[in-house]
Short mmCIF file of C-alpha atoms and ligand atoms in Angstrom, two decimals:
data_model
loop_
_atom_site.label_atom_id
_atom_site.label_comp_id
_atom_site.label_asym_id
_atom_site.label_seq_id
_atom_site.Cartn_x
_atom_site.Cartn_y
_atom_site.Cartn_z
CA MET A 1 0.00 0.00 0.00
CA LYS A 2 1.19 3.52 -0.78
CA SER A 3 2.02 5.71 2.20
CA ILE A 4 2.14 9.45 2.91
CA LYS A 5 5.77 10.38 3.60
CA VAL A 6 6.55 12.88 6.32
CA GLY A 7 9.85 14.63 7.02
CA ILE A 8 10.36 16.04 10.50
CA ALA A 9 12.80 18.91 11.11
CA GLY A 10 13.72 19.29 14.80
CA LEU A 11 13.61 16.52 17.39
CA GLY A 12 13.11 18.43 20.64
CA THR A 13 10.05 18.46 22.91
CA VAL A 14 7.45 18.67 20.12
CA GLY A 15 9.45 16.70 17.54
CA SER A 16 9.86 13.71 19.86
CA GLY A 17 6.17 13.87 20.87
CA THR A 18 5.21 13.88 17.18
CA VAL A 19 7.33 10.77 16.50
CA ASN A 20 5.83 9.01 19.52
CA VAL A 21 2.19 9.79 18.63
CA LEU A 22 2.66 8.90 14.94
CA LYS A 23 4.23 5.57 15.89
CA ARG A 24 1.91 4.64 18.77
CA ASN A 25 -1.32 5.44 16.92
CA ALA A 26 -0.11 4.41 13.44
CA GLY A 27 -2.88 1.85 12.95
CA GLU A 28 -5.75 4.17 13.83
CA ILE A 29 -4.20 7.05 11.92
CA ALA A 30 -3.96 4.90 8.77
CA ARG A 31 -7.66 4.00 9.20
CA ARG A 32 -8.51 7.70 9.40
CA VAL A 33 -6.36 8.80 6.45
CA GLY A 34 -6.94 5.82 4.21
CA GLN A 35 -3.17 5.31 3.89
CA PRO A 36 -0.34 4.83 6.40
CA ILE A 37 1.70 7.87 7.44
CA GLU A 38 5.39 7.05 7.29
CA ILE A 39 8.20 9.07 8.90
CA ALA A 40 10.57 9.02 5.96
CA HIS A 41 13.28 11.42 7.09
CA ILE A 42 14.24 13.30 10.27
CA GLY A 43 16.50 16.36 10.45
CA ALA A 44 18.11 16.60 13.87
CA ARG A 45 21.44 17.65 15.31
CA ARG A 46 21.32 14.75 17.74
CA GLU A 47 19.07 11.88 18.79
CA ASN A 48 16.51 12.47 21.54
CA PRO A 49 16.19 9.70 24.16
CA ALA A 50 12.49 10.61 24.51
CA CYS A 51 11.70 8.79 21.24
CA ASP A 52 12.86 5.78 19.24
CA ILE A 53 13.84 6.56 15.66
CA THR A 54 15.42 3.21 14.80
CA GLY A 55 15.24 2.53 11.09
CA ILE A 56 14.35 6.11 10.12
CA ARG A 57 16.71 8.07 7.87
CA VAL A 58 18.34 10.93 9.85
CA SER A 59 20.27 13.94 8.53
CA ARG A 60 22.15 16.53 10.56
CA ASP A 61 21.16 19.22 8.08
CA VAL A 62 17.43 19.98 8.13
CA PHE A 63 17.64 21.25 4.54
CA ASP A 64 18.33 17.67 3.45
CA VAL A 65 14.79 16.90 4.59
CA ALA A 66 13.32 19.91 2.76
CA ASN A 67 15.13 18.80 -0.42
CA ASP A 68 14.31 15.08 -0.11
CA PRO A 69 12.15 14.19 -3.15
CA ASP A 70 10.59 11.36 -1.13
CA VAL A 71 9.01 13.71 1.44
CA ASP A 72 5.39 14.82 0.86
CA ILE A 73 4.94 16.89 4.04
CA LEU A 74 7.66 18.83 5.88
CA VAL A 75 6.99 19.23 9.61
CA GLU A 76 8.94 22.23 10.91
CA LEU A 77 9.67 21.90 14.64
CA ILE A 78 13.03 23.65 15.00
CA GLY A 79 11.54 26.95 16.23
CA GLY A 80 12.92 30.46 15.67
CA THR A 81 12.28 32.63 12.65
CA ASP A 82 15.42 32.83 10.48
CA VAL A 83 16.42 29.25 9.60
CA ALA A 84 12.79 28.13 9.99
CA ARG A 85 11.62 30.70 7.41
CA GLU A 86 14.27 29.64 4.92
CA LEU A 87 13.56 25.96 5.55
CA VAL A 88 9.82 26.32 5.05
CA LEU A 89 10.22 28.44 1.90
CA THR A 90 12.68 25.87 0.51
CA ALA A 91 10.26 23.00 1.16
CA ILE A 92 7.38 24.96 -0.39
CA GLY A 93 9.58 25.66 -3.43
CA ASN A 94 10.05 21.90 -3.68
CA GLY A 95 6.27 21.36 -3.71
CA LYS A 96 5.93 20.05 -0.16
CA HIS A 97 3.06 20.75 2.20
CA ILE A 98 4.02 22.28 5.54
CA VAL A 99 3.00 21.57 9.12
CA THR A 100 4.48 23.82 11.82
CA ALA A 101 4.02 24.54 15.53
CA ASN A 102 5.95 27.78 15.16
CA LYS A 103 3.77 30.78 16.10
CA ALA A 104 6.66 33.22 15.83
CA LEU A 105 7.24 32.10 12.24
CA ILE A 106 3.56 32.37 11.26
CA ALA A 107 2.90 35.64 13.13
CA GLU A 108 5.99 37.34 11.70
CA HIS A 109 6.39 35.73 8.24
CA GLY A 110 3.01 34.11 7.61
CA ASN A 111 1.90 36.58 4.95
CA GLU A 112 5.02 35.79 2.87
CA ILE A 113 4.81 32.03 3.51
CA PHE A 114 1.13 31.78 2.52
CA LEU A 115 1.82 33.65 -0.71
CA ALA A 116 4.64 31.25 -1.57
CA ALA A 117 2.42 28.28 -0.74
CA GLN A 118 -0.31 29.63 -3.03
CA GLU A 119 2.18 30.06 -5.87
CA HIS A 120 3.34 26.46 -5.50
CA GLY A 121 -0.08 24.91 -4.89
CA VAL A 122 0.69 23.55 -1.42
CA ASP A 123 -0.89 23.95 2.02
CA VAL A 124 0.47 25.25 5.31
CA ALA A 125 -1.09 23.98 8.56
CA PHE A 126 -0.28 25.37 12.00
CA GLU A 127 -2.90 24.27 14.55
CA ALA A 128 -0.18 23.51 17.13
CA ALA A 129 1.01 27.12 16.99
CA VAL A 130 -1.92 28.45 19.04
CA ALA A 131 -3.04 27.01 22.38
CA GLY A 132 -1.09 23.76 21.83
CA GLY A 133 -3.40 20.76 21.75
CA ILE A 134 -6.68 22.71 21.70
CA PRO A 135 -8.03 22.64 18.13
CA ILE A 136 -8.74 26.36 18.36
CA LEU A 137 -7.87 27.37 14.81
CA LYS A 138 -10.26 24.72 13.47
CA ALA A 139 -12.98 25.87 15.88
CA LEU A 140 -12.56 29.52 14.95
CA GLY A 141 -11.90 29.15 11.21
CA GLU A 142 -14.38 26.37 10.48
CA GLY A 143 -16.73 25.60 13.35
CA LEU A 144 -17.67 29.26 13.92
CA ALA A 145 -17.37 30.37 10.28
CA ALA A 146 -21.02 31.48 10.19
CA ASN A 147 -20.47 34.18 12.81
CA HIS A 148 -19.33 37.73 12.93
CA ILE A 149 -16.73 37.36 15.69
CA ASN A 150 -17.12 40.05 18.35
CA TRP A 151 -14.13 39.15 20.47
CA VAL A 152 -11.60 36.50 21.41
CA ALA A 153 -10.04 36.39 24.88
CA GLY A 154 -7.80 33.68 26.20
CA ILE A 155 -5.11 32.33 28.43
CA ILE A 156 -2.72 31.42 25.62
CA ASN A 157 0.67 31.02 27.27
CA GLY A 158 1.02 27.82 29.28
CA THR A 159 4.33 28.76 30.89
CA GLY A 160 3.00 32.10 32.15
CA ASN A 161 -0.18 30.54 33.49
CA TYR A 162 1.87 27.82 35.17
CA ILE A 163 4.01 30.47 36.90
CA LEU A 164 1.01 32.55 38.03
CA THR A 165 -0.79 29.47 39.36
CA GLU A 166 2.23 28.21 41.27
CA MET A 167 2.90 31.67 42.73
CA GLU A 168 -0.67 31.85 43.92
CA GLN A 169 -0.93 28.32 45.30
CA GLY A 170 2.58 27.60 46.45
CA ALA A 171 4.01 31.03 47.23
CA ARG A 172 7.16 29.92 45.39
CA SER A 173 9.58 32.28 43.69
CA PHE A 174 9.19 33.32 40.06
CA ASP A 175 12.63 32.01 39.05
CA GLU A 176 12.14 28.62 40.67
CA VAL A 177 8.80 28.06 38.93
CA LEU A 178 10.13 29.25 35.58
CA ALA A 179 13.01 26.77 35.80
CA GLU A 180 10.45 24.02 36.45
CA ALA A 181 8.33 25.05 33.42
CA GLN A 182 11.49 24.93 31.28
CA ALA A 183 12.37 21.46 32.57
CA LEU A 184 8.83 20.29 31.70
CA GLY A 185 9.34 21.45 28.08
CA TYR A 186 6.68 24.21 28.24
CA ALA A 187 8.88 27.28 27.80
CA GLU A 188 10.19 28.81 24.60
CA ALA A 189 13.91 28.52 23.78
CA ASP A 190 14.10 32.13 25.01
CA PRO A 191 11.76 32.13 28.05
CA THR A 192 11.48 35.93 28.06
CA PHE A 193 9.08 35.28 25.14
CA ASP A 194 6.79 33.56 27.66
CA VAL A 195 7.11 35.95 30.61
CA GLU A 196 7.13 39.21 28.63
CA GLY A 197 4.06 38.37 26.54
CA VAL A 198 5.81 37.91 23.16
CA ASP A 199 4.62 34.32 22.74
CA ALA A 200 1.03 35.26 23.62
CA ALA A 201 1.24 38.17 21.18
CA HIS A 202 2.36 35.82 18.39
CA LYS A 203 -0.64 33.61 19.10
CA LEU A 204 -3.08 36.50 19.38
CA THR A 205 -1.85 37.82 16.01
CA ILE A 206 -2.86 34.52 14.42
CA LEU A 207 -6.20 34.29 16.26
CA ALA A 208 -7.13 37.85 15.26
CA SER A 209 -6.43 37.22 11.59
CA ILE A 210 -8.64 34.16 11.56
CA ALA A 211 -11.34 35.89 13.64
CA PHE A 212 -11.57 39.14 11.68
CA GLY A 213 -10.00 38.43 8.28
CA ILE A 214 -7.15 40.92 8.80
CA PRO A 215 -3.51 40.38 7.74
CA LEU A 216 -1.05 39.10 10.34
CA GLN A 217 0.17 42.24 12.18
CA PHE A 218 2.35 41.15 15.07
CA SER A 219 4.01 44.55 15.40
CA LYS A 220 0.67 46.17 16.28
CA VAL A 221 -0.11 44.02 19.33
CA TYR A 222 0.13 45.84 22.67
CA MET A 223 2.27 43.63 24.88
CA GLU A 224 2.82 43.35 28.62
CA GLY A 225 4.05 40.23 30.41
CA ILE A 226 3.74 38.82 33.90
CA SER A 227 7.25 39.57 35.11
CA ARG A 228 6.17 42.53 37.28
CA ILE A 229 3.30 40.74 39.03
CA THR A 230 4.03 40.10 42.71
CA ILE A 231 2.41 37.84 45.26
CA GLU A 232 0.99 41.02 46.91
CA ASP A 233 -0.91 41.83 43.70
CA VAL A 234 -2.24 38.29 43.55
CA ASN A 235 -3.44 38.49 47.17
CA SER A 236 -4.93 41.97 46.87
CA ALA A 237 -6.81 41.00 43.72
CA ALA A 238 -8.22 38.01 45.63
CA GLN A 239 -9.52 40.32 48.38
CA PHE A 240 -11.60 42.11 45.74
CA GLY A 241 -12.89 38.81 44.34
CA TYR A 242 -10.56 38.64 41.33
CA ARG A 243 -7.78 36.44 40.00
CA ILE A 244 -4.93 37.71 37.89
CA LYS A 245 -4.58 35.95 34.54
CA HIS A 246 -2.43 36.82 31.55
CA LEU A 247 -4.91 37.30 28.72
CA GLY A 248 -4.68 37.85 25.00
CA ILE A 249 -7.64 39.93 23.85
CA ALA A 250 -8.73 40.68 20.27
CA LYS A 251 -11.91 42.69 19.98
CA ASP A 252 -13.82 44.22 17.08
CA THR A 253 -14.97 47.55 18.53
CA GLY A 254 -16.79 48.64 15.39
CA ASN A 255 -14.23 51.34 14.77
CA GLY A 256 -11.04 49.34 14.95
CA ILE A 257 -9.63 46.14 16.36
CA GLU A 258 -8.14 45.93 19.85
CA LEU A 259 -5.11 43.65 19.98
CA ARG A 260 -3.56 43.38 23.43
CA VAL A 261 -1.87 40.92 25.77
CA HIS A 262 -1.43 41.82 29.44
CA PRO A 263 -2.08 40.64 32.99
CA THR A 264 -5.78 41.12 33.71
CA LEU A 265 -8.00 40.97 36.81
CA ILE A 266 -10.94 38.69 36.06
CA PRO A 267 -13.82 37.80 38.42
CA GLN A 268 -13.03 34.66 40.45
CA GLU A 269 -16.33 33.02 39.52
CA ILE A 270 -15.97 33.03 35.71
CA MET A 271 -14.70 29.85 34.06
CA LEU A 272 -11.47 31.40 32.74
CA ALA A 273 -10.47 32.12 36.35
CA ALA A 274 -10.45 28.37 37.09
CA VAL A 275 -7.90 27.60 34.36
CA ASN A 276 -4.70 26.61 36.14
CA GLY A 277 -1.17 25.42 35.46
CA VAL A 278 -0.16 24.76 31.88
CA MET A 279 -3.80 24.62 30.77
CA ASN A 280 -4.99 27.17 28.22
CA ALA A 281 -8.53 28.35 27.54
CA VAL A 282 -9.91 30.58 24.82
CA MET A 283 -13.32 32.28 24.85
CA ILE A 284 -14.81 33.32 21.52
CA ASP A 285 -17.92 35.45 21.27
CA GLY A 286 -19.76 35.18 17.94
CA ASP A 287 -22.88 37.13 16.97
CA ALA A 288 -24.90 33.98 16.28
CA VAL A 289 -23.50 31.43 18.70
CA GLY A 290 -22.83 33.74 21.65
CA PRO A 291 -19.91 33.01 24.00
CA THR A 292 -18.07 29.68 23.60
CA LEU A 293 -15.12 28.27 25.56
CA TYR A 294 -12.28 25.92 24.55
CA TYR A 295 -9.99 24.38 27.19
CA GLY A 296 -6.99 22.06 27.19
CA ALA A 297 -3.23 21.67 27.49
CA GLY A 298 -1.49 24.68 25.93
CA ALA A 299 2.01 23.23 25.88
CA GLY A 300 3.97 20.04 26.42
CA SER A 301 5.31 17.27 24.21
CA GLU A 302 2.31 15.09 23.34
CA PRO A 303 -0.48 17.68 23.76
CA THR A 304 1.28 19.80 21.14
CA ALA A 305 2.03 16.73 19.02
CA SER A 306 -1.72 16.01 19.08
CA ALA A 307 -2.28 19.16 17.02
CA VAL A 308 0.79 18.60 14.80
CA VAL A 309 -0.34 15.07 13.94
CA ALA A 310 -3.93 16.20 13.31
CA ASP A 311 -2.57 18.63 10.73
CA ILE A 312 -0.48 15.83 9.15
CA ILE A 313 -3.65 13.71 8.99
CA GLU A 314 -5.62 16.52 7.37
CA LEU A 315 -2.93 17.03 4.70
CA GLY A 316 -2.62 13.26 4.31
CA ARG A 317 -6.34 13.08 3.57
CA GLU A 318 -5.96 15.78 0.94
CA LEU A 319 -3.20 13.74 -0.66
CA THR A 320 -5.25 10.55 -0.85
CA VAL A 321 -6.82 9.88 -4.22
CA ASP A 322 -10.43 9.48 -3.10
CA HIS A 323 -11.73 13.03 -3.10
CA HIS A 324 -15.13 12.02 -1.72
CA GLU A 325 -13.51 10.76 1.44
CA ARG A 326 -10.95 13.48 2.22
CA VAL A 327 -12.59 13.75 5.63
CA PRO A 328 -14.54 10.50 5.91
CA TYR A 329 -18.14 11.09 7.03
CA LEU A 330 -17.49 9.30 10.31
CA GLY A 331 -13.83 10.21 10.73
CA PHE A 332 -12.61 6.72 9.75
CA HIS A 333 -12.75 5.32 6.22
CA ALA A 334 -15.87 3.25 5.51
CA ASP A 335 -13.94 -0.01 5.05
CA GLN A 336 -11.99 0.64 8.24
CA MET A 337 -14.84 0.82 10.76
CA SER A 338 -14.54 -1.54 13.73
CA ASP A 339 -17.21 -3.66 15.36
CA GLU A 340 -16.51 -3.02 19.06
CA PRO A 341 -19.49 -3.80 21.29
CA VAL A 342 -21.40 -0.98 22.96
CA LEU A 343 -21.89 -1.80 26.65
CA THR A 344 -25.37 -2.06 28.11
CA ILE A 345 -26.04 0.22 31.07
CA GLU A 346 -25.77 -2.79 33.45
CA ASN A 347 -22.15 -3.18 32.36
CA VAL A 348 -21.23 0.45 32.79
CA SER A 349 -19.23 1.34 35.91
CA CYS A 350 -19.32 4.53 37.92
CA GLY A 351 -19.55 5.84 41.44
CA TYR A 352 -23.01 6.46 42.95
CA TYR A 353 -24.62 9.02 45.20
CA LEU A 354 -27.56 7.35 46.98
CA ARG A 355 -30.16 9.17 49.05
CA LEU A 356 -32.56 6.97 51.01
CA HIS A 357 -34.99 7.46 53.86
CA VAL A 358 -34.81 4.92 56.68
CA GLN A 359 -36.66 4.38 59.93
CA ASP A 360 -34.87 5.59 63.02
CA LYS A 361 -34.25 2.05 64.40
CA ALA A 362 -31.20 0.10 65.50
CA GLY A 363 -29.78 -2.22 62.84
CA VAL A 364 -31.21 -0.44 59.77
CA LEU A 365 -27.89 1.00 58.65
CA ALA A 366 -26.19 -2.32 59.23
CA ASP A 367 -28.75 -3.99 56.91
CA VAL A 368 -28.12 -1.42 54.18
CA THR A 369 -24.31 -1.61 54.33
CA ARG A 370 -24.41 -5.43 54.42
CA ILE A 371 -26.47 -5.53 51.22
CA LEU A 372 -24.03 -3.13 49.57
CA SER A 373 -21.04 -5.23 50.57
CA ASP A 374 -22.82 -8.46 49.46
CA ASN A 375 -22.91 -6.86 46.02
CA ARG A 376 -19.21 -5.87 46.06
CA ILE A 377 -20.00 -2.19 46.58
CA SER A 378 -17.69 -0.23 48.85
CA ILE A 379 -18.71 2.96 50.56
CA GLU A 380 -16.63 6.10 50.14
CA ALA A 381 -18.64 8.33 52.51
CA MET A 382 -21.92 8.25 54.42
CA VAL A 383 -23.86 11.06 56.11
CA GLN A 384 -26.97 10.85 58.25
CA LYS A 385 -29.18 13.95 58.05
CA GLU A 386 -31.80 15.40 60.46
CA ALA A 387 -34.92 13.20 60.79
CA ASP A 388 -37.84 14.37 58.67
CA GLU A 389 -41.39 13.15 59.54
CA GLY A 390 -40.01 10.13 61.41
CA LEU A 391 -37.73 9.03 58.56
CA VAL A 392 -33.99 9.71 58.59
CA PRO A 393 -32.35 10.75 55.27
CA ILE A 394 -29.07 8.93 54.64
CA VAL A 395 -26.71 9.97 51.88
CA ILE A 396 -24.09 7.47 50.67
CA LEU A 397 -21.27 7.90 48.16
CA THR A 398 -19.89 4.67 46.75
CA HIS A 399 -16.68 3.80 44.94
CA ARG A 400 -16.87 2.75 41.30
CA VAL A 401 -19.17 -0.25 40.80
CA ARG A 402 -20.91 -2.07 37.94
CA GLU A 403 -24.43 -0.72 37.45
CA GLY A 404 -25.83 -4.27 37.39
CA ASP A 405 -24.46 -4.88 40.90
CA MET A 406 -25.89 -1.58 42.08
CA ASN A 407 -29.32 -2.51 40.64
CA GLU A 408 -29.26 -5.80 42.55
CA ALA A 409 -28.34 -4.06 45.80
CA LEU A 410 -30.96 -1.31 45.40
CA LYS A 411 -33.69 -3.87 44.72
CA ARG A 412 -32.87 -5.62 48.01
CA ILE A 413 -32.50 -2.36 49.96
CA ALA A 414 -35.82 -1.01 48.68
CA ALA A 415 -37.47 -4.28 49.79
CA LEU A 416 -36.43 -3.73 53.42
CA ASP A 417 -39.46 -2.80 55.60
CA THR A 418 -37.36 -0.17 57.33
CA VAL A 419 -36.39 1.69 54.13
CA ASP A 420 -38.65 3.90 52.01
CA ASN A 421 -38.57 2.36 48.53
CA ASP A 422 -38.14 5.72 46.78
CA ILE A 423 -34.34 5.74 46.59
CA MET A 424 -32.53 8.54 44.76
CA ARG A 425 -29.51 7.47 42.72
CA ILE A 426 -27.18 9.89 40.90
CA ARG A 427 -24.09 8.61 39.11
CA VAL A 428 -20.74 10.17 40.06
CA GLU A 429 -17.95 10.86 37.55
CA THR A 430 -14.77 12.55 38.71
CA LEU A 431 -13.55 12.76 35.09
CA ASP A 432 -9.94 12.28 36.14
CA ALA A 433 -7.75 12.35 33.06
N1 LIG B 1 7.16 22.98 23.79
C1 LIG B 1 5.87 23.24 23.63
O1 LIG B 1 5.07 22.94 24.51
C2 LIG B 1 5.39 23.90 22.37
C3 LIG B 1 4.01 24.05 22.19
C4 LIG B 1 3.52 24.63 21.02
C5 LIG B 1 4.43 25.08 20.06
N2 LIG B 1 5.78 24.95 20.27
C6 LIG B 1 6.68 25.40 19.20
O2 LIG B 1 7.26 24.24 18.61
C7 LIG B 1 8.56 24.54 18.13
C8 LIG B 1 9.56 23.58 18.77
O3 LIG B 1 9.49 23.74 20.17
P1 LIG B 1 10.16 22.69 21.18
O4 LIG B 1 9.60 22.99 22.50
O5 LIG B 1 10.05 21.32 20.63
O6 LIG B 1 11.67 23.18 21.14
P2 LIG B 1 12.97 22.35 21.50
O7 LIG B 1 14.04 23.34 21.77
O8 LIG B 1 12.68 21.32 22.50
O9 LIG B 1 13.27 21.60 20.13
C9 LIG B 1 13.78 22.23 18.99
C10 LIG B 1 14.78 21.26 18.40
O10 LIG B 1 15.21 21.72 17.12
C11 LIG B 1 16.60 21.59 17.04
N3 LIG B 1 17.09 22.57 16.07
C12 LIG B 1 17.01 23.91 16.12
N4 LIG B 1 17.56 24.45 15.04
C13 LIG B 1 18.00 23.43 14.29
C14 LIG B 1 18.70 23.34 13.04
N5 LIG B 1 19.01 24.44 12.36
N6 LIG B 1 19.01 22.12 12.58
C15 LIG B 1 18.66 21.01 13.26
N7 LIG B 1 18.01 21.03 14.43
C16 LIG B 1 17.69 22.22 14.93
C17 LIG B 1 17.11 21.82 18.43
O11 LIG B 1 18.39 21.24 18.60
C18 LIG B 1 16.04 21.14 19.26
O12 LIG B 1 16.32 19.77 19.43
C19 LIG B 1 8.80 26.01 18.48
O13 LIG B 1 8.44 26.78 17.37
C20 LIG B 1 7.82 26.26 19.63
O14 LIG B 1 7.42 27.61 19.71
C21 LIG B 1 6.27 24.37 21.39
N1 LIG B 2 5.94 28.32 25.39
C1 LIG B 2 4.61 28.12 24.97
C2 LIG B 2 4.49 26.79 24.29
C3 LIG B 2 3.13 26.54 23.69
O1 LIG B 2 2.89 27.37 22.61
C4 LIG B 2 3.69 28.18 26.19
O2 LIG B 2 4.19 28.07 27.31
O3 LIG B 2 2.49 28.34 26.02
NA1 LIG B 3 -4.09 24.46 18.76
#
């Protein structure tokens, strides 16, 4: 079977994540594209122990990848704007499609790169450049394409949000937390880009173009970082009911576009205020849809690779011959659907909140807990409330259990003379990732 051949330039945090995701999910990816995606060539100065590249052709010079006639898609993950610009323009000149995670490159040279791509009939995809793994460019450019966009506001630098969160929760020093964010692979090669707002401004530039149909204009973004925020500011803001978040804001005022990134006090109770650590979140307000919110990991090896690989898949679909199935109707190609069983509700497992009313008599609780344990149900917490018309409300939280076992237990509990048979059951999901 023919395969789509990918060349990867740069094998750092995002490059290694991209190799790992492409290899681990190769089977499913091939079912989605209709053809396998093959890593044909890697350009890297050195190997990265975070990924296994055995059997893949490696060159020290990334331009060897851009000039390799075998490569269909060049994935630029070296960062920076000088060599990266030249590399991408070279690959485009050679008729290759481009995937990049490089927001600096797109924000500062995107207008030139898109023009070159148009001249050579290739595509440039850069979902990973904004808000890491959140598919925000797809949401804005496609999902909300019916709307006039009123404004976009988001936490779009993971490193900065990580530092602010740690300062607030751990009262640790700025430098210590920044060093940790660097070690985790979140920070830019030059971390002043993160703490002085440059990285957020690059991303906002891209968001604003897609929101409002304006050219990329990085130099016009007002930019302030988080480096002057102190723990006193964080605490004082909290006394007024606010949290301090670094926001990128792009707003259509009707007589001009606001483009600004800066620390911002936002009310503690709004959802953006609950976005912590390396997580990003972007709110978009459209005239038809109203406010919408997108949340997820804004940086890190595999979250970013998630967006890089999605772009590779999209280009891979464009390269497959069957035009009707570029994006298959159900995501996977029709002959690649799988026949996994769907579980009946009895075979679903979750925790349960139970509220029952029992008579105020010795031994009733013991009967209830014995029935639960007979059915392999363990109790996480139990509270007895004030008696109400002779009956005592009991609230029980259970650990995860099969619904069928819970049904058995509830049937027996409801049959007890001492328990009202109207038992309230609400399923509990902690949604731990
Ligand atoms: N780390 C993240 O969480 C993240 C998230 C979204 C986007 N990005 C973007 O992805 C890109 C890569 O970021 P990263 O975190 O993987 O950086 P990184 O520093 O971990 O990796 C970059 C790699 O490219 C190599 N490289 C640089 N110039 C080269 C050259 N001329 N020839 C060969 N190799 C070269 C470096 O040696 C390094 O291994 C950047 O544009 C960054 O802004 C990163
Ligand atoms: N340095 C960036 C990487 C993701 O774009 C951040 O911390 O958000
Ligand atoms: Na993204």
